[in-house]
mmCIF file of C-alpha atoms in Angstrom:
data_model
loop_
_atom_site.group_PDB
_atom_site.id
_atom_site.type_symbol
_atom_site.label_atom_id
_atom_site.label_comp_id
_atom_site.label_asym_id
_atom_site.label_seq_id
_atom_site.Cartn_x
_atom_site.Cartn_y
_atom_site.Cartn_z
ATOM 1 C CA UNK A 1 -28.121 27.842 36.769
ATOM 2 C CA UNK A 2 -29.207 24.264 36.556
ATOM 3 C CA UNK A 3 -31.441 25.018 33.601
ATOM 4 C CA UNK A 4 -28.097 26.431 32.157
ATOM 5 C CA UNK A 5 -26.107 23.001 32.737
ATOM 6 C CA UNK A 6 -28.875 21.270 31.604
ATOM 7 C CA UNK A 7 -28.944 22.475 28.221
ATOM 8 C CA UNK A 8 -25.317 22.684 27.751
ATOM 9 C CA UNK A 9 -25.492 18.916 28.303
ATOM 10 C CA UNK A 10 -28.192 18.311 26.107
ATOM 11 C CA UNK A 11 -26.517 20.288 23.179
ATOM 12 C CA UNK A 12 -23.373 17.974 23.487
ATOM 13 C CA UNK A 13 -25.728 14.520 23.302
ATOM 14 C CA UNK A 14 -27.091 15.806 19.833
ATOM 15 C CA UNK A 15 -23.121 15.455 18.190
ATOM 16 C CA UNK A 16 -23.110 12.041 19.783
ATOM 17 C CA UNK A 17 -26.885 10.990 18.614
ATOM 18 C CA UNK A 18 -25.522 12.198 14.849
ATOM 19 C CA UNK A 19 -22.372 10.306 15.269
ATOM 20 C CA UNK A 20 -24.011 7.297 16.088
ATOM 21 C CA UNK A 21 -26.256 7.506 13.597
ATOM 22 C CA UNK A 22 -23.831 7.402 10.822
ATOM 23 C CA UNK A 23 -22.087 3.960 12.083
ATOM 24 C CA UNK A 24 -25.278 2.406 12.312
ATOM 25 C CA UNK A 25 -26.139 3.497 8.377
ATOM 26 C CA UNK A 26 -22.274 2.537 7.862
ATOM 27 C CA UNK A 27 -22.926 -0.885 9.156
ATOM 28 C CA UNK A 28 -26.321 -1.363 7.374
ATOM 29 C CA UNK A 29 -24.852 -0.695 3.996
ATOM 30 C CA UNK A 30 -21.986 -2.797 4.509
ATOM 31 C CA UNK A 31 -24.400 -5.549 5.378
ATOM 32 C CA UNK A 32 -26.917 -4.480 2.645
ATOM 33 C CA UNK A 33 -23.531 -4.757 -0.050
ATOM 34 C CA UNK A 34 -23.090 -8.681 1.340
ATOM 35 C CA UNK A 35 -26.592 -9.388 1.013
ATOM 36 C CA UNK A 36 -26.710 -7.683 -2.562
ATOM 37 C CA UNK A 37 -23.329 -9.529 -3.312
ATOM 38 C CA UNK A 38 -24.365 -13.412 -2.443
ATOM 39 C CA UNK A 39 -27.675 -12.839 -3.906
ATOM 40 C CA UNK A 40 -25.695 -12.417 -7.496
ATOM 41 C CA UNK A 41 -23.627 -15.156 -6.461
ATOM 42 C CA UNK A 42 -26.481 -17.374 -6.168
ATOM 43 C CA UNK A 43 -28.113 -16.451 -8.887
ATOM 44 C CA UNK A 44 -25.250 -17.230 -10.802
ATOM 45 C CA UNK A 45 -25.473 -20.517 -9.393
ATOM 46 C CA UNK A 46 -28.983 -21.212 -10.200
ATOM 47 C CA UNK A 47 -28.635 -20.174 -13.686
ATOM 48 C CA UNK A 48 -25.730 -22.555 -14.570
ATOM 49 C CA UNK A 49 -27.393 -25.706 -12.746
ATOM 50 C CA UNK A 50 -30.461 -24.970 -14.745
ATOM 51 C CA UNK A 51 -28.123 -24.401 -18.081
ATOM 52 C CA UNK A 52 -26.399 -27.922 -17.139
ATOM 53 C CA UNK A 53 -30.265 -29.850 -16.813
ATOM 54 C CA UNK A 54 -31.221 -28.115 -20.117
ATOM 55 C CA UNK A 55 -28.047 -29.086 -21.692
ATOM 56 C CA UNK A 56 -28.761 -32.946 -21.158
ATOM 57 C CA UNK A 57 -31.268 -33.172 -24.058
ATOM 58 C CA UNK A 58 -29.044 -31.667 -26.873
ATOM 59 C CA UNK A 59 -26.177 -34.007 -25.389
ATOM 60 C CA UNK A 60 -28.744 -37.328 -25.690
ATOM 61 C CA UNK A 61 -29.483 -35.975 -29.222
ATOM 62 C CA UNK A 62 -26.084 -35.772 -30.179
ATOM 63 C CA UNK A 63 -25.704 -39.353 -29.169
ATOM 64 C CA UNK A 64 -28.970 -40.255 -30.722
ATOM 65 C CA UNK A 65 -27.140 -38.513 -34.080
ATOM 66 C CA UNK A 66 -24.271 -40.626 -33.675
ATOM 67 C CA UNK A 67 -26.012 -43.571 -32.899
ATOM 68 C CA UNK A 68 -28.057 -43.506 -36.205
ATOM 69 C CA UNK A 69 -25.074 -42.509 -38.205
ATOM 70 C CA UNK A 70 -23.399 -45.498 -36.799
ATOM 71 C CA UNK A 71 -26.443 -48.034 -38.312
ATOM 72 C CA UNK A 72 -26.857 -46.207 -40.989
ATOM 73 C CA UNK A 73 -24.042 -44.340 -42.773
ATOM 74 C CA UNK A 74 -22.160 -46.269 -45.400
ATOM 75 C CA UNK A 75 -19.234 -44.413 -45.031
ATOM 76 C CA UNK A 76 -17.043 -42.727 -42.163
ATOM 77 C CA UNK A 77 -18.790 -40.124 -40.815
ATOM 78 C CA UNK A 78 -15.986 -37.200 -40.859
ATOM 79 C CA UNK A 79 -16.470 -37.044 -36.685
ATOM 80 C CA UNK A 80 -15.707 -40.245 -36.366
ATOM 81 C CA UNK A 81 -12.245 -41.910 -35.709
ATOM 82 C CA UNK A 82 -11.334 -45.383 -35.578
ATOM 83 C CA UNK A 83 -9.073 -45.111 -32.814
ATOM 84 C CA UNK A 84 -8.899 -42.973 -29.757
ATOM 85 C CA UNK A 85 -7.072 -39.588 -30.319
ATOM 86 C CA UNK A 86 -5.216 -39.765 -27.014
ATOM 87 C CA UNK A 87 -5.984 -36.123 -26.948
ATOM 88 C CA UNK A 88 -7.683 -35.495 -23.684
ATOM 89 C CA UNK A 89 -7.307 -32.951 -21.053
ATOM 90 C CA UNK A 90 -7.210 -34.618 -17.472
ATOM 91 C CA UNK A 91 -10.315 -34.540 -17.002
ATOM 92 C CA UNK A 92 -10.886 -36.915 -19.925
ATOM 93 C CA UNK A 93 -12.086 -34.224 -22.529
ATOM 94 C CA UNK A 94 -10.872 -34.545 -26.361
ATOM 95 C CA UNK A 95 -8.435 -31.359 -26.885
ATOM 96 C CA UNK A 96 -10.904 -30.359 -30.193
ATOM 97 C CA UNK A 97 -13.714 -29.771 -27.693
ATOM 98 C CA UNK A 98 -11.432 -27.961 -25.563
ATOM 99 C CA UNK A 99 -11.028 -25.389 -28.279
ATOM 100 C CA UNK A 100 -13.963 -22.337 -28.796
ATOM 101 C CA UNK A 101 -15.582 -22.257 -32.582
ATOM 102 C CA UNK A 102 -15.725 -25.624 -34.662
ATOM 103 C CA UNK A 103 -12.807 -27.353 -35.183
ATOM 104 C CA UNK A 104 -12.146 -29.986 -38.041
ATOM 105 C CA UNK A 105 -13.236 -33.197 -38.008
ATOM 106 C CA UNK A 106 -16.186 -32.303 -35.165
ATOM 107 C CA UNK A 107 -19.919 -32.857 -35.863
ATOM 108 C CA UNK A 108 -22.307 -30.210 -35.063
ATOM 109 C CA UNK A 109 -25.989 -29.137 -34.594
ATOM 110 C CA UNK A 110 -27.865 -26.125 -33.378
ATOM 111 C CA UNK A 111 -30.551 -27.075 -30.375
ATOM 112 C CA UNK A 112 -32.672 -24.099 -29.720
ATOM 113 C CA UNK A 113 -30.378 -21.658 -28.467
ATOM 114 C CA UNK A 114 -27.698 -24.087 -28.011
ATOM 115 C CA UNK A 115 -25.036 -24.977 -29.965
ATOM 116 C CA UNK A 116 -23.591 -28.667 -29.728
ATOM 117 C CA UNK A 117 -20.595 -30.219 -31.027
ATOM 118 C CA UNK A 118 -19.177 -33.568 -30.878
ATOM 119 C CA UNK A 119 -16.863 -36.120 -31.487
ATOM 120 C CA UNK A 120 -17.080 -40.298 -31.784
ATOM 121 C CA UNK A 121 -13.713 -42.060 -31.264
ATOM 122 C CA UNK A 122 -13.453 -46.285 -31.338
ATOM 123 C CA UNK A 123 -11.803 -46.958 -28.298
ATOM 124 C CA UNK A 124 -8.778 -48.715 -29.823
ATOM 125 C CA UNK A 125 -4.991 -47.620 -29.638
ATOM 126 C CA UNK A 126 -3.906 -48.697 -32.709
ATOM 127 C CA UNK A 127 -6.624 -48.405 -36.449
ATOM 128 C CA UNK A 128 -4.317 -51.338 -37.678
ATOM 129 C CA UNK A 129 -4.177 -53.651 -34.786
ATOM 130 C CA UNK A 130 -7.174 -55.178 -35.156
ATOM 131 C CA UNK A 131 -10.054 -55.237 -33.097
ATOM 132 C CA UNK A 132 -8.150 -57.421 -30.397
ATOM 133 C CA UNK A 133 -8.507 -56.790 -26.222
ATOM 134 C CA UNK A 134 -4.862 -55.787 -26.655
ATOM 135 C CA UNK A 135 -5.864 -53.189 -28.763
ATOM 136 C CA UNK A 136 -9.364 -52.261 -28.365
ATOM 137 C CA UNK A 137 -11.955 -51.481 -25.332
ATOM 138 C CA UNK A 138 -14.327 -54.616 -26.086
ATOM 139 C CA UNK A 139 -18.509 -54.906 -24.831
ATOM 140 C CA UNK A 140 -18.976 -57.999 -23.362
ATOM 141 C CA UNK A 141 -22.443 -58.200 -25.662
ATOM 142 C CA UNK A 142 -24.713 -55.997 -24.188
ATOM 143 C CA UNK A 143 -26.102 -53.229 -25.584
ATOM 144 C CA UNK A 144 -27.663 -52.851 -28.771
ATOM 145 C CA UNK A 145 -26.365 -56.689 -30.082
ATOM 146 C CA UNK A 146 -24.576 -55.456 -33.781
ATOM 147 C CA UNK A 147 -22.284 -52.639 -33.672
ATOM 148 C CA UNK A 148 -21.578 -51.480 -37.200
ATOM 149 C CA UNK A 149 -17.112 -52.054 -37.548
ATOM 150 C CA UNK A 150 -15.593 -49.067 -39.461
ATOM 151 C CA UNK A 151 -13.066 -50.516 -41.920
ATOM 152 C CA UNK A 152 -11.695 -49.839 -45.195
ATOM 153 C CA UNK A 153 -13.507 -46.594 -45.445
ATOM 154 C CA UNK A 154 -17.313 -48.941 -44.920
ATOM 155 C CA UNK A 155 -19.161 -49.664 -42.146
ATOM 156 C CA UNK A 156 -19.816 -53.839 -41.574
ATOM 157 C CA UNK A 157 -21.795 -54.995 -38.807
ATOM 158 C CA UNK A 158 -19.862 -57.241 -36.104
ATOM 159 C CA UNK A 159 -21.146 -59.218 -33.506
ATOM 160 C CA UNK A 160 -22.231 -57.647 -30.295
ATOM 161 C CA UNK A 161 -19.727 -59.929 -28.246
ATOM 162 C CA UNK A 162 -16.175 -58.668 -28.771
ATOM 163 C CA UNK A 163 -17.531 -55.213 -30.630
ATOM 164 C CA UNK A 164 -15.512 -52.005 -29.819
ATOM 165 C CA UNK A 165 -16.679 -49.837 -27.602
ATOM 166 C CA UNK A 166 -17.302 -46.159 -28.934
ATOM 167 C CA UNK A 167 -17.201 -42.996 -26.581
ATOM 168 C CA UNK A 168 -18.962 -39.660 -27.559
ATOM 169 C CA UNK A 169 -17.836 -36.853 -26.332
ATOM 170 C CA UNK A 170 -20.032 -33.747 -26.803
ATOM 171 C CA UNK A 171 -20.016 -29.962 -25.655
ATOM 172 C CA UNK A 172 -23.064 -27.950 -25.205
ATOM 173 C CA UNK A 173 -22.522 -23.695 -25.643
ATOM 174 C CA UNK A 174 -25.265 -21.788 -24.212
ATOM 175 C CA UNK A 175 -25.957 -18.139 -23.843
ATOM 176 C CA UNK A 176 -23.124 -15.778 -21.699
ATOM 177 C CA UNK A 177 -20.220 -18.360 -22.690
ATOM 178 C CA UNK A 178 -21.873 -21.058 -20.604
ATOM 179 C CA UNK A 179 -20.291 -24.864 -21.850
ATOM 180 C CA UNK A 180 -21.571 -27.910 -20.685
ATOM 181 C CA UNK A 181 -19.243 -31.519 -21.370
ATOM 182 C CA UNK A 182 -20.663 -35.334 -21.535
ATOM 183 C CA UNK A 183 -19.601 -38.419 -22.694
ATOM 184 C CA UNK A 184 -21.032 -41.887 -23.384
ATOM 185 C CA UNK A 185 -20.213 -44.863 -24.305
ATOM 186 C CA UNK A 186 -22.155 -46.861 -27.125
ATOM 187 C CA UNK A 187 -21.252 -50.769 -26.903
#
């Protein structure tokens, strides 16, 4: 009789054993899902902090671009604008940039698999105001000594003291609608 209660007891543990079971492969998927999921989260990561260090050099080309045009055009580059657009988002980007595909009066080039375009703006409110401190974001001398002075449709070289400052604004597009924004400011 013993034997008897002993193996009715051990048949009712096996229903328990498989229950058990089951919760424990419950709980290991639900933790192998989280795993699975932050792994693609920081992969994610990764890839657009190592999009945003490989955008820097088509960014510093763009200003390298604009820079040369600048000492070198004899007219108005049609990216450029003598005054500032007063266009930006709050975050300070030019509204054109904003926009996906080329948009009028951008400059573009193609970087490997990058595509970068940009825009050059004198930091002055007013074109017809003159180049005043009123008017105009002025350098103080630094920089490269002889800005060239967009005016009358021809580029003339002022002095480096009291020269307007220029900002560049550019946007990198990489691969899987990746964008990358940067500015500088040529004095």
């Amino acid at each position: 009789m013993n034997r008897c209660a002993y193996s009715v007891s051990y048949r009712s543990e096996r229903g328990m054993v498989l229950i058990m079971t089951l919760l424990i492969l419950v709980a290991m998927l639900l933790v192998s899902t989280a795993l699975l999921r932050s792994s693609d989260t920081s992969i994610q990561v990764v890839n657009n902090l190592s999009f945003r260090q490989a955008a820097e050099a088509p960014a510093n080309m763009a200003v390298e671009h604009v820079v040369q045009d600048m000492l070198n055009a004899e007219t108005r580059p049609a990216y450029f604008s003598d005054h500032w657009r007063n266009t930006d988002s709050p975050e300070g980007i030019p509204a054109t940039l904003l926009r996906n595909g080329v948009q009028p009066g951008e400059g573009t080039m193609e970087v490997s698999d990058m595509s970068v375009r940009f825009v050059a703006e004198r930091m002055c409110a007013d074109p017809n105001a003159g180049l005043t401190p009123a008017n105009c974001m002025l350098s103080n001398g630094g920089g490269m000594g002889t800005v060239p002075v967009h005016t009358d449709g021809e580029y003339r070289t002022g002095s480096g003291a009291g020269s307007p400052i220029v900002r560049v604004s550019i946007r990198v597009d990489g691969v899987r609608n990746t964008a990358v924004f940067a500015q500088a400011f040529i004095n």
